[in-house]
Amino acid sequence: MHSNAMPSGASGQAGSYGRAEASRRAEASRRAEAEMNGQADGIPEATVARLPIYLRALYGLAERGISTVASEELAAAAGVNSAKLRKDLSHLGSYGIRGVGYDVDYLVYQVSRTLGLTQDWPVVIVGAGNLGRALANYGGFVSRGFTIAAMLDSDTAIVGSRIARLTVRHVDELEAVVARHHVAIGVIATPAGSAQAVCDRFVSVGVTSILNFAPLVLSVPEGVDVRKVDLSIELQILAFHAQRRSASARPADAPGGSAGNAETPGGRSTARVIPELAVKG
């Protein structure tokens, strides 16, 4: 007589497999539900930083009437390698179709949803100087899901003036404006001396996402995200690369071509400039 009973070892293995499979399916279901709700987590910060670049490239493709794009083409438009792009997009659950590529419109939606751009985000700009005015007049915010709810400034000569269809209000109204418009993002375009105080006031009323254009590193509590934009740093980085290209293109026997007699942008060698600085100092 043959028995249908499994050996105890096999039964244990089957039980472990069954539990692992059930766990795997539950996790897959959870991830699928999270993706449907636009709440997928676990996306690396480096990937998040590149998503806006992909979105900009995708908008450019859409404006040219391109409906599908290969990973190599999209990567080239975004300035990254295709393997990195495919890995980044896989975190969104988008893998493209072999031989076809990615659907541009759907990928725009996926990236926008992941970045939280499928809803409007009210933004308040503090600082109505030249930079603040330029930001307020930039038309790209509205099309990308951001609404400039208000502009604030402390200069009474500016308060009450109109900028980009907004009436500049006094910075004393910051708390009331944030509450009235349910502001999610604060933009600081003030001089460095007042930036930290403005930041503290944003944080005190619950604004936890801040874009800082002031030349100052802000101190914020845990849970507050600050993105700093420093144009002078970007220019210095570009100057570094321009200098490197210039040095590599200069013949070794050309005047100033040796490493020991590097030239400053003004054309004088550092060997002459350093003593001059020492005398002046």
mmCIF file of C-alpha atoms in Angstrom:
data_model
loop_
_atom_site.group_PDB
_atom_site.id
_atom_site.type_symbol
_atom_site.label_atom_id
_atom_site.label_comp_id
_atom_site.label_asym_id
_atom_site.label_seq_id
_atom_site.Cartn_x
_atom_site.Cartn_y
_atom_site.Cartn_z
ATOM 1 C CA MET A 1 0.000 0.000 0.000
ATOM 2 C CA HIS A 2 1.333 3.415 -0.977
ATOM 3 C CA SER A 3 1.051 6.365 1.330
ATOM 4 C CA ASN A 4 0.268 9.886 0.053
ATOM 5 C CA ALA A 5 1.839 11.497 3.098
ATOM 6 C CA MET A 6 4.894 13.703 2.465
ATOM 7 C CA PRO A 7 8.121 13.124 4.328
ATOM 8 C CA SER A 8 8.377 15.535 7.246
ATOM 9 C CA GLY A 9 11.328 17.400 5.610
ATOM 10 C CA ALA A 10 9.461 17.876 2.354
ATOM 11 C CA SER A 11 6.374 19.003 4.221
ATOM 12 C CA GLY A 12 8.420 21.636 6.065
ATOM 13 C CA GLN A 13 9.948 22.866 2.836
ATOM 14 C CA ALA A 14 6.540 23.085 1.217
ATOM 15 C CA GLY A 15 5.220 25.036 4.174
ATOM 16 C CA SER A 16 8.145 27.473 4.014
ATOM 17 C CA TYR A 17 7.679 27.888 0.289
ATOM 18 C CA GLY A 18 3.977 28.529 0.756
ATOM 19 C CA ARG A 19 4.592 31.180 3.378
ATOM 20 C CA ALA A 20 7.287 32.843 1.271
ATOM 21 C CA GLU A 21 5.008 32.839 -1.774
ATOM 22 C CA ALA A 22 2.139 34.289 0.238
ATOM 23 C CA SER A 23 4.455 36.980 1.598
ATOM 24 C CA ARG A 24 5.733 37.755 -1.891
ATOM 25 C CA ARG A 25 2.210 38.087 -3.253
ATOM 26 C CA ALA A 26 1.162 40.300 -0.347
ATOM 27 C CA GLU A 27 4.155 42.570 -0.950
ATOM 28 C CA ALA A 28 3.446 42.691 -4.681
ATOM 29 C CA SER A 29 -0.165 43.575 -3.938
ATOM 30 C CA ARG A 30 0.914 46.290 -1.505
ATOM 31 C CA ARG A 31 3.310 47.791 -4.032
ATOM 32 C CA ALA A 32 0.694 47.655 -6.788
ATOM 33 C CA GLU A 33 -1.836 49.407 -4.553
ATOM 34 C CA ALA A 34 0.747 52.004 -3.553
ATOM 35 C CA GLU A 35 1.565 52.655 -7.189
ATOM 36 C CA MET A 36 -2.111 53.039 -8.048
ATOM 37 C CA ASN A 37 -2.417 55.595 -5.270
ATOM 38 C CA GLY A 38 0.753 57.378 -6.330
ATOM 39 C CA GLN A 39 2.382 56.532 -2.997
ATOM 40 C CA ALA A 40 5.166 54.175 -4.035
ATOM 41 C CA ASP A 41 8.065 54.518 -1.626
ATOM 42 C CA GLY A 42 11.681 53.501 -1.566
ATOM 43 C CA ILE A 43 12.794 55.727 -4.449
ATOM 44 C CA PRO A 44 16.446 56.748 -3.978
ATOM 45 C CA GLU A 45 17.125 60.444 -3.477
ATOM 46 C CA ALA A 46 19.488 60.443 -6.470
ATOM 47 C CA THR A 47 16.640 59.151 -8.637
ATOM 48 C CA VAL A 48 14.250 61.787 -7.283
ATOM 49 C CA ALA A 49 16.805 64.467 -8.182
ATOM 50 C CA ARG A 50 16.889 63.243 -11.785
ATOM 51 C CA LEU A 51 13.132 62.893 -12.276
ATOM 52 C CA PRO A 52 12.582 66.628 -12.976
ATOM 53 C CA ILE A 53 15.313 66.423 -15.627
ATOM 54 C CA TYR A 54 13.529 63.513 -17.293
ATOM 55 C CA LEU A 55 10.247 65.411 -17.085
ATOM 56 C CA ARG A 56 11.766 68.458 -18.770
ATOM 57 C CA ALA A 57 13.107 66.260 -21.572
ATOM 58 C CA LEU A 58 9.725 64.545 -21.930
ATOM 59 C CA TYR A 59 7.919 67.883 -22.187
ATOM 60 C CA GLY A 60 10.318 68.849 -24.954
ATOM 61 C CA LEU A 61 9.565 65.621 -26.827
ATOM 62 C CA ALA A 62 5.814 66.091 -26.396
ATOM 63 C CA GLU A 63 6.002 69.639 -27.723
ATOM 64 C CA ARG A 64 7.688 68.263 -30.847
ATOM 65 C CA GLY A 65 4.846 65.773 -31.335
ATOM 66 C CA ILE A 66 6.918 62.686 -30.446
ATOM 67 C CA SER A 67 4.686 59.991 -28.941
ATOM 68 C CA THR A 68 7.211 57.257 -28.151
ATOM 69 C CA VAL A 69 10.886 57.442 -27.251
ATOM 70 C CA ALA A 70 13.641 54.859 -26.855
ATOM 71 C CA SER A 71 15.574 54.833 -23.589
ATOM 72 C CA GLU A 72 18.767 55.835 -25.423
ATOM 73 C CA GLU A 73 17.087 58.890 -26.953
ATOM 74 C CA LEU A 74 15.493 59.981 -23.687
ATOM 75 C CA ALA A 75 18.759 59.447 -21.819
ATOM 76 C CA ALA A 76 20.629 61.578 -24.352
ATOM 77 C CA ALA A 77 18.034 64.336 -24.043
ATOM 78 C CA ALA A 78 18.359 64.227 -20.253
ATOM 79 C CA GLY A 79 22.154 63.997 -20.230
ATOM 80 C CA VAL A 80 22.439 60.623 -18.471
ATOM 81 C CA ASN A 81 23.344 57.117 -19.614
ATOM 82 C CA SER A 82 20.531 54.833 -20.705
ATOM 83 C CA ALA A 83 21.197 52.159 -18.069
ATOM 84 C CA LYS A 84 20.786 54.721 -15.281
ATOM 85 C CA LEU A 85 17.614 56.070 -16.857
ATOM 86 C CA ARG A 86 16.066 52.591 -17.172
ATOM 87 C CA LYS A 87 16.903 51.836 -13.543
ATOM 88 C CA ASP A 88 15.442 55.160 -12.391
ATOM 89 C CA LEU A 89 12.217 54.623 -14.303
ATOM 90 C CA SER A 90 11.906 51.076 -13.005
ATOM 91 C CA HIS A 91 11.350 52.581 -9.545
ATOM 92 C CA LEU A 92 8.190 54.101 -11.016
ATOM 93 C CA GLY A 93 7.072 50.745 -12.378
ATOM 94 C CA SER A 94 7.787 51.841 -15.933
ATOM 95 C CA TYR A 95 9.883 49.487 -18.042
ATOM 96 C CA GLY A 96 9.019 50.524 -21.583
ATOM 97 C CA ILE A 97 8.300 48.107 -24.409
ATOM 98 C CA ARG A 98 11.129 46.293 -26.113
ATOM 99 C CA GLY A 99 11.541 47.560 -29.659
ATOM 100 C CA VAL A 100 9.102 50.417 -29.070
ATOM 101 C CA GLY A 101 10.318 52.376 -26.062
ATOM 102 C CA TYR A 102 8.344 54.527 -23.648
ATOM 103 C CA ASP A 103 5.005 56.175 -24.277
ATOM 104 C CA VAL A 104 5.831 59.860 -23.798
ATOM 105 C CA ASP A 105 2.434 61.034 -22.513
ATOM 106 C CA TYR A 106 2.096 58.175 -20.048
ATOM 107 C CA LEU A 107 5.647 58.621 -18.810
ATOM 108 C CA VAL A 108 4.954 62.334 -18.278
ATOM 109 C CA TYR A 109 2.003 61.285 -16.136
ATOM 110 C CA GLN A 110 4.031 58.708 -14.176
ATOM 111 C CA VAL A 111 6.871 61.095 -13.423
ATOM 112 C CA SER A 112 4.496 63.961 -12.624
ATOM 113 C CA ARG A 113 2.487 61.762 -10.268
ATOM 114 C CA THR A 114 5.615 60.560 -8.482
ATOM 115 C CA LEU A 115 6.813 64.151 -8.040
ATOM 116 C CA GLY A 116 3.395 65.191 -6.766
ATOM 117 C CA LEU A 117 2.691 67.426 -9.744
ATOM 118 C CA THR A 118 -0.783 66.112 -10.520
ATOM 119 C CA GLN A 119 -2.138 68.739 -8.123
ATOM 120 C CA ASP A 120 -1.527 72.474 -7.770
ATOM 121 C CA TRP A 121 0.961 73.611 -5.126
ATOM 122 C CA PRO A 122 0.484 77.130 -3.713
ATOM 123 C CA VAL A 123 3.810 78.970 -3.410
ATOM 124 C CA VAL A 124 4.672 82.174 -1.567
ATOM 125 C CA ILE A 125 7.691 84.267 -2.596
ATOM 126 C CA VAL A 126 9.286 86.453 0.057
ATOM 127 C CA GLY A 127 11.446 89.128 -1.535
ATOM 128 C CA ALA A 128 10.170 91.312 -4.374
ATOM 129 C CA GLY A 129 13.525 92.470 -5.668
ATOM 130 C CA ASN A 130 14.890 91.692 -9.122
ATOM 131 C CA LEU A 131 15.109 87.949 -8.463
ATOM 132 C CA GLY A 132 11.686 87.726 -6.847
ATOM 133 C CA ARG A 133 10.153 89.639 -9.749
ATOM 134 C CA ALA A 134 11.801 87.298 -12.269
ATOM 135 C CA LEU A 135 10.459 84.257 -10.418
ATOM 136 C CA ALA A 136 6.948 85.699 -10.246
ATOM 137 C CA ASN A 137 6.964 86.466 -13.971
ATOM 138 C CA TYR A 138 8.202 83.014 -14.969
ATOM 139 C CA GLY A 139 5.347 81.347 -16.814
ATOM 140 C CA GLY A 140 6.685 77.823 -16.422
ATOM 141 C CA PHE A 141 5.471 77.471 -12.837
ATOM 142 C CA VAL A 142 1.775 77.304 -13.692
ATOM 143 C CA SER A 143 2.252 74.692 -16.409
ATOM 144 C CA ARG A 144 4.283 72.548 -14.003
ATOM 145 C CA GLY A 145 1.741 72.526 -11.191
ATOM 146 C CA PHE A 146 2.799 75.537 -9.092
ATOM 147 C CA THR A 147 0.710 78.606 -8.348
ATOM 148 C CA ILE A 148 2.279 81.792 -7.001
ATOM 149 C CA ALA A 149 -0.265 82.598 -4.307
ATOM 150 C CA ALA A 150 1.407 85.759 -3.017
ATOM 151 C CA MET A 151 4.508 87.924 -2.964
ATOM 152 C CA LEU A 152 5.741 89.546 0.212
ATOM 153 C CA ASP A 153 8.333 92.188 0.984
ATOM 154 C CA SER A 154 9.360 94.427 3.871
ATOM 155 C CA ASP A 155 10.080 97.528 1.754
ATOM 156 C CA THR A 156 7.132 99.915 2.084
ATOM 157 C CA ALA A 157 8.095 101.467 -1.260
ATOM 158 C CA ILE A 158 7.393 98.117 -2.943
ATOM 159 C CA VAL A 159 4.422 96.946 -0.884
ATOM 160 C CA GLY A 160 1.211 97.648 -2.781
ATOM 161 C CA SER A 161 2.829 97.535 -6.220
ATOM 162 C CA ARG A 162 1.749 95.025 -8.852
ATOM 163 C CA ILE A 163 4.050 92.253 -10.037
ATOM 164 C CA ALA A 164 2.833 89.511 -12.381
ATOM 165 C CA ARG A 165 -0.815 90.252 -11.531
ATOM 166 C CA LEU A 166 -0.022 90.021 -7.829
ATOM 167 C CA THR A 167 -0.177 92.851 -5.325
ATOM 168 C CA VAL A 168 2.945 92.796 -3.168
ATOM 169 C CA ARG A 169 1.965 92.473 0.477
ATOM 170 C CA HIS A 170 3.949 93.258 3.594
ATOM 171 C CA VAL A 171 5.982 90.424 5.052
ATOM 172 C CA ASP A 172 4.129 90.935 8.341
ATOM 173 C CA GLU A 173 1.231 89.112 6.665
ATOM 174 C CA LEU A 174 3.271 85.939 6.051
ATOM 175 C CA GLU A 175 1.503 83.780 8.618
ATOM 176 C CA ALA A 176 -1.963 84.894 7.516
ATOM 177 C CA VAL A 177 -1.133 84.356 3.830
ATOM 178 C CA VAL A 178 0.219 80.850 4.463
ATOM 179 C CA ALA A 179 -2.935 79.895 6.354
ATOM 180 C CA ARG A 180 -5.335 81.463 3.853
ATOM 181 C CA HIS A 181 -3.779 79.891 0.762
ATOM 182 C CA HIS A 182 -2.689 76.601 2.368
ATOM 183 C CA VAL A 183 0.849 77.294 1.209
ATOM 184 C CA ALA A 184 2.987 74.178 0.739
ATOM 185 C CA ILE A 185 6.230 75.740 -0.508
ATOM 186 C CA GLY A 186 8.013 78.901 0.555
ATOM 187 C CA VAL A 187 10.519 80.684 -1.665
ATOM 188 C CA ILE A 188 13.126 82.947 -0.053
ATOM 189 C CA ALA A 189 14.531 85.597 -2.415
ATOM 190 C CA THR A 190 15.711 88.031 0.228
ATOM 191 C CA PRO A 191 19.182 89.309 1.163
ATOM 192 C CA ALA A 192 21.174 86.942 3.369
ATOM 193 C CA GLY A 193 20.619 89.066 6.474
ATOM 194 C CA SER A 194 16.890 88.383 6.637
ATOM 195 C CA ALA A 195 16.733 84.886 5.121
ATOM 196 C CA GLN A 196 16.983 82.913 8.372
ATOM 197 C CA ALA A 197 14.238 84.942 10.045
ATOM 198 C CA VAL A 198 11.927 84.364 7.072
ATOM 199 C CA CYS A 199 12.781 80.668 7.112
ATOM 200 C CA ASP A 200 11.965 80.433 10.840
ATOM 201 C CA ARG A 201 8.591 82.046 10.248
ATOM 202 C CA PHE A 202 7.786 79.619 7.428
ATOM 203 C CA VAL A 203 8.680 76.675 9.644
ATOM 204 C CA SER A 204 6.668 78.029 12.580
ATOM 205 C CA VAL A 205 3.463 77.951 10.495
ATOM 206 C CA GLY A 206 4.052 74.487 9.078
ATOM 207 C CA VAL A 207 5.772 75.146 5.741
ATOM 208 C CA THR A 208 8.239 72.272 5.463
ATOM 209 C CA SER A 209 9.434 72.754 1.871
ATOM 210 C CA ILE A 210 11.611 75.804 1.239
ATOM 211 C CA LEU A 211 13.463 76.992 -1.860
ATOM 212 C CA ASN A 212 16.293 79.295 -0.820
ATOM 213 C CA PHE A 213 17.951 81.763 -3.201
ATOM 214 C CA ALA A 214 19.674 83.746 -0.439
ATOM 215 C CA PRO A 215 23.471 83.278 -0.170
ATOM 216 C CA LEU A 216 23.151 81.640 3.230
ATOM 217 C CA VAL A 217 22.947 78.091 4.582
ATOM 218 C CA LEU A 218 19.677 77.959 6.506
ATOM 219 C CA SER A 219 19.312 76.167 9.821
ATOM 220 C CA VAL A 220 16.112 74.123 9.940
ATOM 221 C CA PRO A 221 14.716 71.386 12.194
ATOM 222 C CA GLU A 222 14.442 67.767 11.131
ATOM 223 C CA GLY A 223 11.584 67.174 8.720
ATOM 224 C CA VAL A 224 12.036 70.438 6.825
ATOM 225 C CA ASP A 225 13.394 70.183 3.279
ATOM 226 C CA VAL A 226 15.486 73.056 1.936
ATOM 227 C CA ARG A 227 16.756 73.327 -1.616
ATOM 228 C CA LYS A 228 19.445 75.967 -2.068
ATOM 229 C CA VAL A 229 20.016 77.717 -5.385
ATOM 230 C CA ASP A 230 23.302 79.638 -5.486
ATOM 231 C CA LEU A 231 24.005 81.095 -8.916
ATOM 232 C CA SER A 232 27.499 82.255 -7.960
ATOM 233 C CA ILE A 233 28.498 78.692 -7.039
ATOM 234 C CA GLU A 234 27.217 77.412 -10.368
ATOM 235 C CA LEU A 235 29.215 80.098 -12.187
ATOM 236 C CA GLN A 236 32.349 79.183 -10.219
ATOM 237 C CA ILE A 237 31.943 75.535 -11.193
ATOM 238 C CA LEU A 238 31.566 76.554 -14.836
ATOM 239 C CA ALA A 239 34.692 78.722 -14.515
ATOM 240 C CA PHE A 240 36.604 75.715 -13.195
ATOM 241 C CA HIS A 241 35.643 73.596 -16.210
ATOM 242 C CA ALA A 242 36.325 76.452 -18.633
ATOM 243 C CA GLN A 243 39.780 76.878 -17.123
ATOM 244 C CA ARG A 244 40.497 73.152 -17.420
ATOM 245 C CA ARG A 245 39.459 73.127 -21.081
ATOM 246 C CA SER A 246 41.556 76.207 -21.768
ATOM 247 C CA ALA A 247 44.602 74.675 -20.093
ATOM 248 C CA SER A 248 44.270 71.397 -21.984
ATOM 249 C CA ALA A 249 43.961 73.238 -25.303
ATOM 250 C CA ARG A 250 47.037 75.419 -24.668
ATOM 251 C CA PRO A 251 50.276 74.092 -26.268
ATOM 252 C CA ALA A 252 52.890 73.100 -23.687
ATOM 253 C CA ASP A 253 55.495 75.471 -25.168
ATOM 254 C CA ALA A 254 53.103 78.424 -25.430
ATOM 255 C CA PRO A 255 53.632 81.411 -23.105
ATOM 256 C CA GLY A 256 52.105 80.543 -19.762
ATOM 257 C CA GLY A 257 51.779 76.927 -20.818
ATOM 258 C CA SER A 258 53.819 75.417 -18.002
ATOM 259 C CA ALA A 259 52.072 74.277 -14.847
ATOM 260 C CA GLY A 260 54.371 76.392 -12.690
ATOM 261 C CA ASN A 261 53.330 79.692 -14.249
ATOM 262 C CA ALA A 262 49.538 79.451 -14.523
ATOM 263 C CA GLU A 263 47.766 82.594 -15.661
ATOM 264 C CA THR A 264 44.884 84.373 -14.043
ATOM 265 C CA PRO A 265 41.857 85.453 -16.153
ATOM 266 C CA GLY A 266 43.490 88.913 -16.318
ATOM 267 C CA GLY A 267 46.481 87.456 -18.139
ATOM 268 C CA ARG A 268 49.064 87.822 -15.338
ATOM 269 C CA SER A 269 50.890 84.830 -13.979
ATOM 270 C CA THR A 270 50.326 83.747 -10.384
ATOM 271 C CA ALA A 271 54.086 84.132 -9.807
ATOM 272 C CA ARG A 272 53.661 87.891 -10.293
ATOM 273 C CA VAL A 273 50.240 88.244 -8.682
ATOM 274 C CA ILE A 274 51.123 86.638 -5.326
ATOM 275 C CA PRO A 275 53.920 89.096 -4.461
ATOM 276 C CA GLU A 276 51.675 91.991 -5.406
ATOM 277 C CA LEU A 277 48.976 90.721 -3.045
ATOM 278 C CA ALA A 278 51.548 90.290 -0.313
ATOM 279 C CA VAL A 279 52.652 93.916 -0.663
ATOM 280 C CA LYS A 280 49.058 95.162 -0.593
ATOM 281 C CA GLY A 281 48.243 92.977 2.412
#
